[in-house]
Coordinates of C-alpha atoms and ligand atoms in Angstrom, one line a residue:
M1 CA 227.8 52.7 93.1
R2 CA 224.6 51.4 94.7
K3 CA 221.7 51.0 92.3
I4 CA 218.1 51.7 93.2
V5 CA 215.2 50.7 91.0
A6 CA 213.0 53.9 90.9
M7 CA 209.4 53.1 90.0
P8 CA 207.3 56.3 89.9
G9 CA 204.2 54.6 88.6
D10 CA 201.1 56.7 87.9
G11 CA 199.6 60.1 88.8
I12 CA 201.3 61.8 91.8
G13 CA 203.8 58.9 92.1
K14 CA 205.5 60.7 89.2
T15 CA 205.6 63.9 91.2
V16 CA 206.7 62.7 94.6
L17 CA 209.3 60.2 93.7
P18 CA 211.6 62.7 92.0
E19 CA 211.2 65.0 95.0
A20 CA 212.4 62.2 97.3
I21 CA 215.4 61.6 95.1
R22 CA 216.3 65.3 95.3
V23 CA 216.2 65.0 99.1
L24 CA 218.3 61.8 99.0
D25 CA 220.9 63.6 96.9
A26 CA 220.9 66.6 99.3
A27 CA 221.6 64.3 102.2
G28 CA 224.7 62.9 100.4
F29 CA 223.3 59.5 99.5
E30 CA 225.1 58.4 96.4
A31 CA 223.2 56.1 94.1
E32 CA 222.2 55.4 90.6
Y33 CA 218.5 55.3 90.1
I34 CA 217.4 52.9 87.4
H35 CA 213.9 53.6 86.0
G36 CA 211.4 50.7 86.4
D37 CA 208.2 50.7 84.4
I38 CA 205.0 50.0 86.5
G39 CA 201.4 51.0 86.4
W40 CA 198.3 51.7 84.3
D41 CA 200.0 52.6 81.0
F42 CA 201.7 49.2 80.9
W43 CA 198.4 47.5 81.5
I44 CA 196.9 49.4 78.6
N45 CA 199.8 48.9 76.2
E46 CA 201.3 45.5 77.3
G47 CA 198.5 43.8 79.2
N48 CA 200.8 43.7 82.3
A49 CA 201.1 46.5 84.9
L50 CA 204.3 45.0 86.2
P51 CA 206.4 44.1 83.1
E52 CA 208.8 41.3 83.3
R53 CA 211.7 43.7 82.7
T54 CA 210.9 45.5 86.0
I55 CA 210.9 42.3 87.9
K56 CA 214.3 41.5 86.4
L57 CA 215.6 44.9 87.5
L58 CA 214.4 44.3 91.1
E59 CA 215.8 40.8 91.0
E60 CA 219.2 42.3 90.1
H61 CA 219.3 45.3 92.3
K62 CA 217.1 44.2 95.2
V63 CA 216.0 47.6 96.4
G64 CA 213.1 49.6 95.0
L65 CA 211.6 53.0 95.6
F66 CA 208.0 53.1 94.4
G67 CA 205.6 56.0 94.0
A68 CA 202.0 54.9 93.5
I69 CA 199.9 53.3 90.8
T70 CA 196.4 53.7 89.5
S71 CA 194.1 50.7 89.4
K72 CA 190.5 50.7 88.1
P73 CA 187.6 48.3 88.4
K74 CA 187.3 45.3 86.0
K75 CA 185.1 46.9 83.3
E76 CA 187.2 50.0 83.0
A77 CA 190.4 47.9 82.9
D78 CA 189.0 45.8 80.1
D79 CA 187.7 48.8 78.2
E80 CA 191.0 50.7 78.4
L81 CA 193.1 47.8 77.3
S82 CA 194.6 48.7 73.9
D83 CA 192.6 47.4 70.9
K84 CA 195.4 45.1 69.8
L85 CA 195.3 43.3 73.1
K86 CA 191.6 43.1 73.6
G87 CA 190.0 39.6 73.6
K88 CA 193.4 37.9 74.1
G89 CA 192.8 36.8 77.7
Y90 CA 194.6 39.6 79.5
V91 CA 193.4 40.0 83.1
Y92 CA 194.4 43.0 85.2
F93 CA 196.3 42.1 88.3
S94 CA 197.6 44.7 90.9
P95 CA 201.3 45.2 90.3
I96 CA 201.8 45.9 94.0
V97 CA 200.3 42.6 95.1
A98 CA 202.3 41.0 92.2
M99 CA 205.5 42.5 93.5
R100 CA 204.8 41.5 97.1
Q101 CA 204.0 37.9 96.0
H102 CA 206.9 37.5 93.5
F103 CA 209.5 38.7 96.0
N104 CA 207.8 37.4 99.1
L105 CA 207.9 40.8 100.7
D106 CA 206.3 39.5 103.8
L107 CA 207.2 42.2 106.3
C108 CA 205.3 45.5 105.9
I109 CA 206.5 48.2 108.3
R110 CA 204.4 51.4 108.7
P111 CA 205.7 53.9 111.2
C112 CA 203.2 56.4 112.5
K113 CA 204.9 59.2 114.3
S114 CA 203.6 62.6 115.3
F115 CA 205.6 65.6 114.2
K116 CA 205.6 68.5 116.7
G117 CA 203.6 71.4 115.3
N118 CA 201.8 69.4 112.7
P119 CA 198.3 71.0 112.5
L120 CA 196.9 67.6 111.6
N121 CA 198.0 66.0 114.9
F122 CA 195.3 64.3 116.8
I123 CA 194.2 66.1 120.0
I124 CA 192.1 65.1 123.0
R125 CA 189.6 67.5 124.4
T126 CA 189.9 68.1 128.2
N127 CA 187.9 70.1 130.7
N128 CA 190.1 73.2 130.2
G129 CA 191.4 72.9 126.7
F130 CA 193.1 70.0 124.9
T131 CA 196.1 67.7 125.1
E132 CA 198.1 66.5 122.1
P133 CA 199.4 63.0 122.6
M134 CA 202.7 62.4 120.7
V135 CA 202.1 59.1 118.9
N136 CA 205.1 57.0 118.1
T137 CA 203.8 53.6 116.9
V138 CA 205.3 51.3 114.3
I139 CA 203.0 48.8 112.7
F140 CA 204.4 45.4 111.5
R141 CA 201.8 44.0 109.1
Q142 CA 202.2 40.5 107.8
N143 CA 202.1 41.2 104.1
T144 CA 201.6 38.0 102.2
E145 CA 199.1 35.6 103.9
G146 CA 196.1 35.8 106.2
M147 CA 192.8 37.3 104.9
Y148 CA 194.5 38.8 101.9
G149 CA 196.3 35.6 100.9
G150 CA 193.9 35.3 98.0
V151 CA 192.7 31.7 98.7
E152 CA 189.0 32.2 98.2
W153 CA 186.0 31.0 96.2
T154 CA 182.5 31.9 95.2
N155 CA 180.8 28.6 94.7
P156 CA 183.7 26.5 96.2
P157 CA 184.5 23.4 94.1
K158 CA 183.2 20.1 95.5
M159 CA 186.6 19.0 97.0
V160 CA 186.7 22.2 99.0
R161 CA 183.1 22.0 100.0
D162 CA 183.5 18.4 101.2
A163 CA 186.6 19.4 103.2
L164 CA 184.7 22.3 104.8
D165 CA 181.7 20.1 105.6
S166 CA 184.0 17.9 107.7
H167 CA 184.2 20.7 110.2
P168 CA 181.5 20.5 112.9
K169 CA 180.8 24.3 112.7
M170 CA 179.7 23.8 109.1
K171 CA 176.4 22.4 110.4
I172 CA 174.7 25.7 110.2
F173 CA 175.5 25.9 106.5
K174 CA 174.5 22.4 105.6
N175 CA 171.4 23.5 103.6
V176 CA 173.2 26.3 101.7
K177 CA 174.1 25.4 98.1
S178 CA 177.7 25.9 97.1
E179 CA 176.7 28.4 94.4
D180 CA 175.2 30.6 97.1
M181 CA 178.3 30.5 99.2
A182 CA 181.5 32.6 99.2
V183 CA 184.6 31.6 101.2
S184 CA 187.7 33.6 102.0
T185 CA 190.4 31.8 104.0
R186 CA 192.7 33.2 106.7
I187 CA 195.8 31.1 106.5
V188 CA 198.6 31.8 108.9
T189 CA 201.9 29.9 108.9
R190 CA 204.4 29.4 111.7
Y191 CA 207.3 30.4 109.5
A192 CA 205.9 33.7 108.4
T193 CA 204.6 34.4 111.9
E194 CA 208.1 33.8 113.4
R195 CA 209.6 36.1 110.8
I196 CA 207.3 39.0 111.6
M197 CA 207.5 38.5 115.4
N198 CA 211.3 38.4 115.3
A199 CA 211.4 41.4 113.1
A200 CA 209.0 43.4 115.4
F201 CA 211.0 42.5 118.6
E202 CA 214.3 43.2 116.9
Y203 CA 213.0 46.6 115.8
A204 CA 211.6 47.4 119.2
D205 CA 215.0 46.5 120.7
K206 CA 217.1 48.5 118.2
F207 CA 215.0 51.6 118.4
G208 CA 214.2 51.5 122.2
Y209 CA 210.4 50.7 122.1
K210 CA 209.2 49.3 125.5
N211 CA 206.3 47.2 124.3
V212 CA 205.2 45.0 121.4
T213 CA 201.5 44.5 121.0
V214 CA 199.9 41.7 119.1
C215 CA 196.7 43.2 117.8
E216 CA 194.5 40.3 116.8
K217 CA 191.3 38.6 118.0
P218 CA 192.4 35.3 119.7
N219 CA 189.1 34.9 121.6
V220 CA 187.3 34.3 118.3
L221 CA 190.0 33.5 115.7
R222 CA 191.3 30.9 118.1
E223 CA 193.5 29.1 115.6
T224 CA 195.1 31.9 113.5
S225 CA 195.3 34.6 116.1
G226 CA 196.1 31.9 118.6
M227 CA 199.2 30.8 116.6
M228 CA 200.3 34.5 116.4
I229 CA 200.1 34.9 120.2
S230 CA 201.8 31.7 121.0
V231 CA 204.7 32.5 118.6
A232 CA 204.9 36.0 120.1
K233 CA 205.2 34.6 123.6
E234 CA 208.2 32.4 122.4
V235 CA 210.0 35.2 120.7
A236 CA 209.3 37.6 123.7
K237 CA 211.4 35.3 125.9
K238 CA 214.5 36.6 124.1
Y239 CA 213.6 40.2 125.0
P240 CA 212.8 40.3 128.8
H241 CA 213.2 44.1 128.8
I242 CA 210.3 44.5 126.2
Q243 CA 206.7 43.9 127.4
L244 CA 204.5 41.8 125.3
W245 CA 200.9 43.1 125.2
D246 CA 197.9 41.8 123.3
T247 CA 194.8 43.7 122.3
N248 CA 191.8 42.8 120.3
I249 CA 191.5 44.6 117.0
D250 CA 188.1 46.0 117.8
A251 CA 189.0 47.2 121.2
Q252 CA 192.2 48.7 119.8
M253 CA 190.1 50.8 117.5
M254 CA 188.1 52.1 120.5
W255 CA 191.2 52.8 122.6
L256 CA 192.9 54.4 119.6
T257 CA 191.7 57.9 120.6
K258 CA 192.1 57.3 124.3
N259 CA 195.8 56.7 124.8
P260 CA 197.5 56.1 121.5
E261 CA 200.8 57.3 122.8
I262 CA 201.4 54.2 124.9
Y263 CA 201.8 51.8 122.0
G264 CA 205.3 51.1 120.7
V265 CA 205.4 48.3 118.1
I266 CA 202.2 46.7 117.0
V267 CA 202.1 43.4 115.1
A268 CA 199.1 42.1 113.1
E269 CA 198.0 39.8 110.3
N270 CA 197.5 41.3 106.8
M271 CA 194.0 42.7 107.1
F272 CA 194.1 43.7 110.7
G273 CA 197.5 45.3 110.0
D274 CA 195.9 47.2 107.1
I275 CA 193.2 48.5 109.4
V276 CA 195.3 49.4 112.4
S277 CA 198.0 51.1 110.3
D278 CA 195.5 53.3 108.6
A279 CA 193.9 54.1 112.0
F280 CA 197.2 55.2 113.5
A281 CA 198.2 57.1 110.3
G282 CA 195.1 59.1 110.7
L283 CA 196.3 60.3 114.1
V284 CA 199.6 61.7 112.7
G285 CA 198.4 63.6 109.7
G286 CA 197.1 61.0 107.3
L287 CA 198.2 60.1 103.8
G288 CA 200.6 63.0 103.3
F289 CA 202.7 61.5 106.1
A290 CA 202.2 57.7 105.9
C291 CA 205.3 55.9 104.8
S292 CA 206.0 52.2 104.5
A293 CA 208.5 49.5 103.7
N294 CA 207.8 46.1 102.2
I295 CA 210.7 43.8 103.1
G296 CA 211.4 40.2 102.1
E297 CA 214.4 38.0 102.6
N298 CA 216.1 39.1 99.3
C299 CA 214.4 42.3 98.2
A300 CA 212.8 45.4 99.7
V301 CA 210.5 48.1 98.2
F302 CA 209.7 51.4 99.9
E303 CA 206.6 53.4 99.2
P304 CA 204.2 55.9 100.6
T305 CA 200.8 54.4 101.7
H306 CA 198.9 56.8 99.5
G307 CA 197.7 56.1 95.9
S308 CA 198.1 58.1 92.7
A309 CA 195.5 60.8 93.5
P310 CA 194.6 61.2 89.8
K311 CA 192.5 64.3 90.5
Y312 CA 195.7 66.2 91.4
Q313 CA 198.0 64.7 88.8
E314 CA 197.4 67.4 86.2
L315 CA 197.8 70.4 88.6
N316 CA 200.9 72.4 87.7
P317 CA 202.5 73.4 90.0
S318 CA 201.7 70.4 92.1
I319 CA 199.9 70.7 95.5
V320 CA 200.5 67.3 97.0
N321 CA 202.5 66.5 100.1
P322 CA 205.8 64.8 99.3
I323 CA 206.6 64.0 103.0
A324 CA 205.2 60.4 102.9
M325 CA 207.4 59.6 100.0
I326 CA 210.4 61.3 101.6
L327 CA 209.9 59.4 104.8
S328 CA 209.6 56.1 102.8
A329 CA 213.0 57.0 101.3
C330 CA 214.4 57.4 104.9
M331 CA 213.2 53.9 105.6
M332 CA 215.2 52.7 102.6
L333 CA 218.3 54.5 104.0
D334 CA 217.8 52.7 107.4
Y335 CA 217.5 49.4 105.6
L336 CA 220.7 50.1 103.7
G337 CA 222.5 51.0 107.0
E338 CA 222.6 54.8 106.2
K339 CA 221.1 55.8 109.5
E340 CA 223.1 59.1 109.6
K341 CA 221.6 60.3 106.4
S342 CA 218.1 59.2 107.3
D343 CA 218.5 61.1 110.6
K344 CA 219.6 64.2 108.7
I345 CA 216.5 64.0 106.5
R346 CA 214.0 63.3 109.3
N347 CA 215.5 66.1 111.4
A348 CA 215.0 68.5 108.5
V349 CA 211.4 67.4 108.0
T350 CA 210.8 67.8 111.7
K351 CA 212.2 71.3 111.6
V352 CA 210.2 72.4 108.6
I353 CA 206.9 71.1 110.1
E354 CA 207.7 72.7 113.5
E355 CA 208.5 76.1 112.0
G356 CA 205.3 75.9 110.0
K357 CA 206.4 78.5 107.4
V358 CA 205.6 76.3 104.5
K359 CA 202.6 74.0 104.5
T360 CA 201.0 71.9 101.8
Y361 CA 197.2 72.2 101.3
D362 CA 196.5 69.1 103.5
M363 CA 198.4 70.6 106.4
L364 CA 196.1 73.7 106.1
K365 CA 193.0 71.5 106.0
L366 CA 192.1 72.9 102.6
K367 CA 190.1 71.2 99.9
G368 CA 192.6 70.4 97.1
G369 CA 192.6 72.4 93.9
P370 CA 194.5 75.1 92.0
D371 CA 193.3 77.8 94.4
V372 CA 195.1 76.5 97.4
F373 CA 198.1 78.7 96.8
S374 CA 196.0 81.8 97.2
K375 CA 194.9 80.4 100.6
G376 CA 198.5 80.1 101.8
A377 CA 199.5 76.6 100.7
C378 CA 202.9 75.9 99.2
T379 CA 203.8 73.7 96.2
T380 CA 205.2 70.2 96.4
Q381 CA 208.5 71.6 95.2
Q382 CA 208.5 74.4 97.7
I383 CA 208.2 72.2 100.8
T384 CA 210.9 69.9 99.3
D385 CA 213.2 72.9 98.8
E386 CA 212.6 73.9 102.4
I387 CA 213.5 70.4 103.6
I388 CA 216.6 70.5 101.4
S389 CA 217.7 73.9 102.7
K390 CA 217.4 72.6 106.3
I391 CA 219.6 69.5 105.4
K392 CA 222.2 71.8 103.8
S393 CA 222.2 74.3 106.6
K394 CA 223.2 71.5 109.0
V395 CA 226.3 70.5 107.1
Ligands
NAI401 P1 194.6 58.2 97.1 O1 195.6 57.8 98.1 O2 195.3 58.4 95.7 O3 193.9 59.5 97.5 C1 193.0 59.6 98.6 C2 192.9 61.1 99.0 O4 194.1 61.6 99.6 C3 192.6 62.1 97.9 O5 191.8 63.1 98.3 C4 194.0 62.5 97.6 O6 194.0 63.7 96.9 C5 194.7 62.6 99.0 N1 196.1 62.4 98.9 C6 196.7 61.3 98.5 N2 198.0 61.4 98.6 C7 198.3 62.7 99.0 C8 199.5 63.4 99.2 N3 200.7 62.9 99.0 N4 199.3 64.7 99.6 C9 198.1 65.2 99.8 N5 197.0 64.6 99.6 C10 197.1 63.3 99.2 O7 193.5 57.1 97.0 P2 192.2 56.9 96.1 O8 191.7 58.3 95.6 O9 191.3 56.0 96.8 O10 192.8 56.2 94.8 C11 193.3 56.8 93.7 C12 194.1 55.7 92.8 O11 195.2 55.2 93.5 C13 193.2 54.5 92.5 O12 193.4 54.1 91.2 C14 193.7 53.5 93.5 O13 193.5 52.2 93.0 C15 195.2 53.8 93.6 N6 195.8 53.4 94.9 C16 197.1 53.0 94.8 C17 197.8 52.7 95.9 C18 199.3 52.4 95.7 O14 199.8 52.7 94.7 N7 199.9 51.9 96.8 C19 197.2 52.8 97.2 C20 195.9 53.3 97.3 C21 195.2 53.6 96.1
MG402 MG1 195.0 50.3 103.5

């Protein structure tokens, strides 16, 4: 039987992951879920939020379903570390970033798709009412390099400073002391760029998207965005039926609310991909609906975009929306070639949203809290049950 490493993590990760597994079971996906430890408790008690045993599990089974983790600023992290580990040199490191780096999960895919009838859908005001553009955009974000590659310094060492000073544009900084300088690099490599461009075009081809947009800033970031555009042009030659567009990240944000429905697949570097994927997610319902996949050459991890929402973790029954997690599980099914089962689940989610009989608090635009049920919101388990009953009624 297929084995999936299930890593609920912290807070509402522990609530939504089991709900997704219930839905996977209902759709007939047969798997054994092997629990993987990850998150804040393991930082506190072991000084490592991603224990070696969890890495081993992922190395062995290669597919992970992940909920969410809690992370806290440096001082709180140090204060909360258990007494027996304090002062022993433990430094908190984000387990998600660690996972992405260890397994080189370089492709981050974030589909942003409107569901008909979702009260959170973006609308455009017109002279005599409004229109509701149906967004169907899939963001391919380079997940390992670029601005978030981590190659950065405050007070760059002399070797680095000397190398920087060899660039003519450094003239304007020539009187700045290194200790008064912070540098973050934006390194883009041809190999990683080819991988993400190929993946984006393959995806557009497979799922019938008519355009791929490189969303960068090549007029200013001439080298890094420039390499991305030139690789995109090469890859595009293999797909004459798919248009290659390019937009500037700033202009894309402005056009976001003008005609978001025209964009198919969007490709961007790590930071720009982070921005553009959050922007598009906001048009289709926000965090309760935003799913994602992190895919490397040998391993893949599927997770909702949202965090652990600690303020809701104690609420019983739970109020949070499990759909982002359930749609992330669908992406896992697609990756495993189980398209029929993911279709079944997405159709059920689509029906539940369109019928609108059960809605989580976010879909009712309520402020979260224990009183949302008296205002018409359903529980996390109720909306999952409704999705499951739709799946079952189809069989
Ligand atoms: P968050 O995503 O946990 O919450 C932001 C807002 O969205 C809150 O109002 C929350 O209640 C709401 N929300 C989140 N998920 C929801 C859902 N499924 N249904 C309905 N409402 C939902 O982000 P926040 O508050 O900035 O961070 C909380 C913790 O999560 C922090 O420790 C942060 O470091 C961590 N985090 C972890 C991520 C991950 O595991 N991938 C991503 C983002 C934050
Ligand atoms: Mg983000």
